[in-house]
CSV table of C-alpha atoms in Angstrom, one decimal:
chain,number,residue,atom,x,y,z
A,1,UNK,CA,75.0,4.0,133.6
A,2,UNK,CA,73.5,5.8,130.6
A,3,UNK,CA,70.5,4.0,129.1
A,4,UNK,CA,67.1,3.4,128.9
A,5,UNK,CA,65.3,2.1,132.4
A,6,UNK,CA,61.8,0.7,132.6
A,7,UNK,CA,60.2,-1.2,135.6
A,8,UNK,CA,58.8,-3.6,136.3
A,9,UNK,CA,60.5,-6.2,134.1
A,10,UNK,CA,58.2,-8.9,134.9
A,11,UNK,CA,54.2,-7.9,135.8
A,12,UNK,CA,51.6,-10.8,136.3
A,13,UNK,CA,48.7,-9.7,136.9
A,14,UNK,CA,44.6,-10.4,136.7
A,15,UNK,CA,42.3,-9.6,134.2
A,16,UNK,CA,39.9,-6.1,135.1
A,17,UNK,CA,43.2,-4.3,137.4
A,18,UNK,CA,45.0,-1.5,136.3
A,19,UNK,CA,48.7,-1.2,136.1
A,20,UNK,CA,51.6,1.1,135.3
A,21,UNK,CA,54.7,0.6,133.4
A,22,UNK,CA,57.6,3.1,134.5
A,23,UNK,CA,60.2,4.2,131.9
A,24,UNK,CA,63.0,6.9,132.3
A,25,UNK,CA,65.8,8.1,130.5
A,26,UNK,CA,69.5,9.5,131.3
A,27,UNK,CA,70.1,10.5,127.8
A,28,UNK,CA,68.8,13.9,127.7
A,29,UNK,CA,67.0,12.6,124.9
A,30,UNK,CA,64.0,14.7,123.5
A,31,UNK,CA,61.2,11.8,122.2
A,32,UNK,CA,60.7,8.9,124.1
A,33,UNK,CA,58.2,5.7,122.9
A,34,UNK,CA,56.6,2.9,123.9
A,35,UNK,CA,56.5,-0.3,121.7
A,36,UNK,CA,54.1,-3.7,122.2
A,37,UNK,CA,55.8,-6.8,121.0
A,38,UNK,CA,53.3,-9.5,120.5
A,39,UNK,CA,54.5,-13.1,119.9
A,40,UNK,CA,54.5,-13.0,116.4
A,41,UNK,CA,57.5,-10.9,117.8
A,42,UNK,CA,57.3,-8.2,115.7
A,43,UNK,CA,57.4,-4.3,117.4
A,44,UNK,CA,54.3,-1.8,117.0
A,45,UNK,CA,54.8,1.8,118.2
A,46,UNK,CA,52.4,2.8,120.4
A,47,UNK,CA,53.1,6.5,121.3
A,48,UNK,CA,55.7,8.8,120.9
A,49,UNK,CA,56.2,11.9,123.1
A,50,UNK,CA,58.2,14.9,121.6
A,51,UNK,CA,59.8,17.4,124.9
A,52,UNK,CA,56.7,15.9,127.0
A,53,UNK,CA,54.0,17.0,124.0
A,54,UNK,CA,52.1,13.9,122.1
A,55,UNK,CA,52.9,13.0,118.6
A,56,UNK,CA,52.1,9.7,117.8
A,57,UNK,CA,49.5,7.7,118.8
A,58,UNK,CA,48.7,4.7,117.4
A,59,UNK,CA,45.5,2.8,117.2
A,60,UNK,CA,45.5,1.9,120.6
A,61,UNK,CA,42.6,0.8,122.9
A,62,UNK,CA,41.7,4.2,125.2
A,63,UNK,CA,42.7,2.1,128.2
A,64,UNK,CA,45.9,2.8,127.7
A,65,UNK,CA,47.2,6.3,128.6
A,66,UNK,CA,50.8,7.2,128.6
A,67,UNK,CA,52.4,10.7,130.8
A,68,UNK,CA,55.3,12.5,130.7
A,69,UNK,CA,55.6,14.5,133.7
A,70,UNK,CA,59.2,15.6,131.5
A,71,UNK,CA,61.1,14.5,128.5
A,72,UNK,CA,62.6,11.7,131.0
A,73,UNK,CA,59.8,9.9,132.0
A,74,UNK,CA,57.4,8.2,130.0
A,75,UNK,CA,54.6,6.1,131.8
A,76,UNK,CA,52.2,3.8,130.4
A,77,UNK,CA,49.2,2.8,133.0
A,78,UNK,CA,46.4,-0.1,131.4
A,79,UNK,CA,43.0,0.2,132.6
A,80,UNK,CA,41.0,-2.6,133.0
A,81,UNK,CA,43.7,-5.2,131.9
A,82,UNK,CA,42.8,-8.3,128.9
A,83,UNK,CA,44.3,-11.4,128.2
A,84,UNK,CA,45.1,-9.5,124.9
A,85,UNK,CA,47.8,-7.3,126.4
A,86,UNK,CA,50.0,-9.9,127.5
A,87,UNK,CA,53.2,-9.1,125.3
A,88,UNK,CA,56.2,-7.4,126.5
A,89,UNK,CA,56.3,-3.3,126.2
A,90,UNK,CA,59.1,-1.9,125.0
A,91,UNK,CA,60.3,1.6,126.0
A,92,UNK,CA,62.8,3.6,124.0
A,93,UNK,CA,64.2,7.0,123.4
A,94,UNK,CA,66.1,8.9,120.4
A,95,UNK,CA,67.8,12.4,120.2
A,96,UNK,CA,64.9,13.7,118.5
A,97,UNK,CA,62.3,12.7,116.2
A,98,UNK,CA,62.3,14.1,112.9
A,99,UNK,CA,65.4,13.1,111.3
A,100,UNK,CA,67.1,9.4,111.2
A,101,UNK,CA,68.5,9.6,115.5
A,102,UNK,CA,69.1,5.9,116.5
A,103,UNK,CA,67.2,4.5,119.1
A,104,UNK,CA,68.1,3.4,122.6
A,105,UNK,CA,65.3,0.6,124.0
A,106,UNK,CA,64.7,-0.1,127.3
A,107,UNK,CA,65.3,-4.1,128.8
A,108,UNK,CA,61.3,-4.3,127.9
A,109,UNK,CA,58.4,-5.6,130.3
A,110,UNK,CA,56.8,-8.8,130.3
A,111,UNK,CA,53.1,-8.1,131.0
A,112,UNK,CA,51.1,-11.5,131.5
A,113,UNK,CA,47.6,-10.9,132.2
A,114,UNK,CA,45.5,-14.1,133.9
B,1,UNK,CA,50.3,-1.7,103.2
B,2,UNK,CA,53.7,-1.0,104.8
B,3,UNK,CA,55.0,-4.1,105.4
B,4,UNK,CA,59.0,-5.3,106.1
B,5,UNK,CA,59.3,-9.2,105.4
B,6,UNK,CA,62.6,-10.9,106.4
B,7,UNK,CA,63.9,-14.1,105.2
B,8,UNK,CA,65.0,-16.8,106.8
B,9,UNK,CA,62.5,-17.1,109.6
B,10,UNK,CA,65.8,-18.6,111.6
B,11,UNK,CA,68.6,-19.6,110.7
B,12,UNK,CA,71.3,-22.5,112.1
B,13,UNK,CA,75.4,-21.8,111.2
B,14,UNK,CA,78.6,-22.9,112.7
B,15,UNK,CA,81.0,-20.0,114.5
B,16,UNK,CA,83.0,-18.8,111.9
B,17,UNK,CA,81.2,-19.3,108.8
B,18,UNK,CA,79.7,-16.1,107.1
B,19,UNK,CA,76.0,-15.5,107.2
B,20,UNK,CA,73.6,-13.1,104.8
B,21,UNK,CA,69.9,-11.9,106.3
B,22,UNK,CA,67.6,-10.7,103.5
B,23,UNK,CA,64.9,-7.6,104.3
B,24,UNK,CA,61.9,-7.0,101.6
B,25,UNK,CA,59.8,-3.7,102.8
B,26,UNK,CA,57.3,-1.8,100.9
B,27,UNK,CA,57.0,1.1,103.6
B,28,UNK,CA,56.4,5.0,101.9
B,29,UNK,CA,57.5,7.5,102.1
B,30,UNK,CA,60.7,5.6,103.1
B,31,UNK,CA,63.1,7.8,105.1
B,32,UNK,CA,65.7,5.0,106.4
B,33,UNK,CA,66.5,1.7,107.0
B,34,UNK,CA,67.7,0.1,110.4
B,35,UNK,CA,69.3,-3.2,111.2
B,36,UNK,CA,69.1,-4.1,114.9
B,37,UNK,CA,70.0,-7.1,116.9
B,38,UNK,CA,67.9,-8.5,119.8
B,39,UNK,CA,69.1,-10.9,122.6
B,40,UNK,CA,66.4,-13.1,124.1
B,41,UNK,CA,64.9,-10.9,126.9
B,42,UNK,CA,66.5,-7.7,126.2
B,43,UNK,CA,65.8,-4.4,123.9
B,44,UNK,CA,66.9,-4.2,120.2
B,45,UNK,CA,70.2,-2.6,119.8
B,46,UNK,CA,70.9,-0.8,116.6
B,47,UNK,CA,73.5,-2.1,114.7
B,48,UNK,CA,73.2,0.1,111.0
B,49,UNK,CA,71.4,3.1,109.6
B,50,UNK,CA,71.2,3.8,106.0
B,51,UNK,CA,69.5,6.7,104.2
B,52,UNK,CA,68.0,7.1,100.8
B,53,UNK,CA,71.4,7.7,99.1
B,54,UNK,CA,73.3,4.9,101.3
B,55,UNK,CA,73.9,1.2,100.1
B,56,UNK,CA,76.0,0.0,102.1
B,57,UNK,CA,77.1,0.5,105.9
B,58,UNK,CA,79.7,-1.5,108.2
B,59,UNK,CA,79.9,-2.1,111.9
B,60,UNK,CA,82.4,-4.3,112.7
B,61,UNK,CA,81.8,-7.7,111.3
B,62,UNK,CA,78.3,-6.4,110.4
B,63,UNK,CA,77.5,-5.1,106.6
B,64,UNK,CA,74.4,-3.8,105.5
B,65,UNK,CA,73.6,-3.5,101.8
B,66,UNK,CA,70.5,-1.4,101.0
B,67,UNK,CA,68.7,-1.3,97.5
B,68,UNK,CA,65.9,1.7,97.7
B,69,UNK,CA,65.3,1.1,93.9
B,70,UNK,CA,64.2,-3.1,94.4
B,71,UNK,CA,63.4,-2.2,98.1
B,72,UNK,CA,65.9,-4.9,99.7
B,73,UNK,CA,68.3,-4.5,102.2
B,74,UNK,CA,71.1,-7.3,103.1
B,75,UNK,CA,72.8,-7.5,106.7
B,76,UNK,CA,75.4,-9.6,105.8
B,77,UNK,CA,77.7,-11.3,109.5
B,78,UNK,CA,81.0,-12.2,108.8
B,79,UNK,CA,83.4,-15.0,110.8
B,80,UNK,CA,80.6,-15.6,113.5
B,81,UNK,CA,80.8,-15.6,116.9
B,82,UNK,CA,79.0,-17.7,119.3
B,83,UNK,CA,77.3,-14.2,120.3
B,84,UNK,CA,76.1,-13.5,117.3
B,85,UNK,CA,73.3,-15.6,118.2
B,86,UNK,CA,70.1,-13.1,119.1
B,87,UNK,CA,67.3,-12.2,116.5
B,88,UNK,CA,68.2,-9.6,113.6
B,89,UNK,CA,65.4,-7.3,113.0
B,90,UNK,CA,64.7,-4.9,109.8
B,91,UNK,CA,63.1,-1.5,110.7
B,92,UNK,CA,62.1,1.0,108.2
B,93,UNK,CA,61.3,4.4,109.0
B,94,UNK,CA,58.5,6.0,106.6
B,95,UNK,CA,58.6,10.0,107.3
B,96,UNK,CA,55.1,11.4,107.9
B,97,UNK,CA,53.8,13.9,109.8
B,98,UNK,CA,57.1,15.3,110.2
B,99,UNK,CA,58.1,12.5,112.1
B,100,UNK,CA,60.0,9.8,111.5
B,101,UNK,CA,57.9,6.2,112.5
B,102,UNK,CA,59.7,2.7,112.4
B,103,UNK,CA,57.9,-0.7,111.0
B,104,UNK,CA,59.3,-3.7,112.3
B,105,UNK,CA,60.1,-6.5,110.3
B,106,UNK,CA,59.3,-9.9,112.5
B,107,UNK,CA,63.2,-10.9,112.9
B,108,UNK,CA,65.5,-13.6,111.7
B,109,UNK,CA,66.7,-15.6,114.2
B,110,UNK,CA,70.1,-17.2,114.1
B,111,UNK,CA,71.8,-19.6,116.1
B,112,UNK,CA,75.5,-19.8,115.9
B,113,UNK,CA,76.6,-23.1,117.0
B,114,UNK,CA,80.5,-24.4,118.2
């Protein structure tokens, strides 16, 4: 199936351990993105990666780092996880990012930090 | 600030009877406006995109109206179906950068009922 893939879909984890969010897509895309919705529900970008080179990064604690080994994968790993990042992380991708492409999202991850 | 405010919070209708979803934003540089539905515990799926010059977009049962001179955009569901229930979200891309960025309105969510 075409589509968007991220895993896990569920993470529970403790406070103060690192994790890592997998994303990859079949689209032959060009930008990919992670989004944090919070449960106000509303979506925040987070970063954007343009053919594997950075171009939008939000104010986001330095704890997180996103990869992209290539314009399929996009990774996010949390450092030192907070009760504040429970949400669920949305990745998505779109043909390109500088003119109105539609996006294709991911199934999302539900991160619940203890 | 660059906001996207959506009206009704939710919303309650029996299958078959017409529904309209109302979108405020005050995002610039606007580039375009997105409609997207979201079923509980999956990724938005775009539904409409509307540039500048567009003001009005189908997709199915689905009609978007967009005024870019009052900022207000319309997604308007017609004979609903039981599946229509999800949450409807209003995303407007402001072009900086070069890039396009989307802000998330917080979603309208409607419950169709038999």
């Amino acid at each position: 199936d075409t589509a968007v893939s991220q895993t896990p879909k569920y993470l529970v984890t403790q406070m103060g351990n690192d994790k890592s969010i997998k994303c990859e897509q079949n689209l032959g895309h060009d930008t990919m993105y992670w989004y944090k919705q919070d449960s106000k529900k509303f979506l925040k970008i987070m970063f954007s990666y343009n053919n594997k080179e950075l171009i939008i990064n939000e104010t986001v604690p330095n704890r997180f780092s996103p990869k992209s080994p290539d314009k399929a994968h996009l990774n996010l790993h949390i450092n030192s996880l907070e009760l504040g990042d429970s949400a669920v992380y949305f990745c998505a991708s779109s043909q390109g990012a500088g003119v109105p492409y539609g996006y294709t999202f991911g199934s999302g991850t539900r991160l619940t930090v203890v | 600030k660059n906001q996207v405010e959506q009206s009704p919070q939710s919303l309650i209708i029996l299958e078959g009877k017409n529904c309209t979803l109302q979108c405020n934003y005050t995002v610039s540089p606007f580039s375009n406006l997105r409609w997207y539905k979201q079923d509980t515990g999956r990724g938005p799926v775009s539904l409409t995109i509307m540039t500048f010059s567009e003001n009005t977009k189908s997709n199915g049962r689905y009609t978007a109206t967009l005024d870019a001179d009052t900022k207000q955009s319309s997604l308007h569901i017609t004979a609903s179906q039981l599946s229509d229930s999800a949450s409807y979200i209003c995303v407007v891309s402001q072009f900086s950068g070069g890039y396009n960025k989307l802000i998330f309105g917080a979603g309208t969510r409607l419950a169709v009922h038999p």
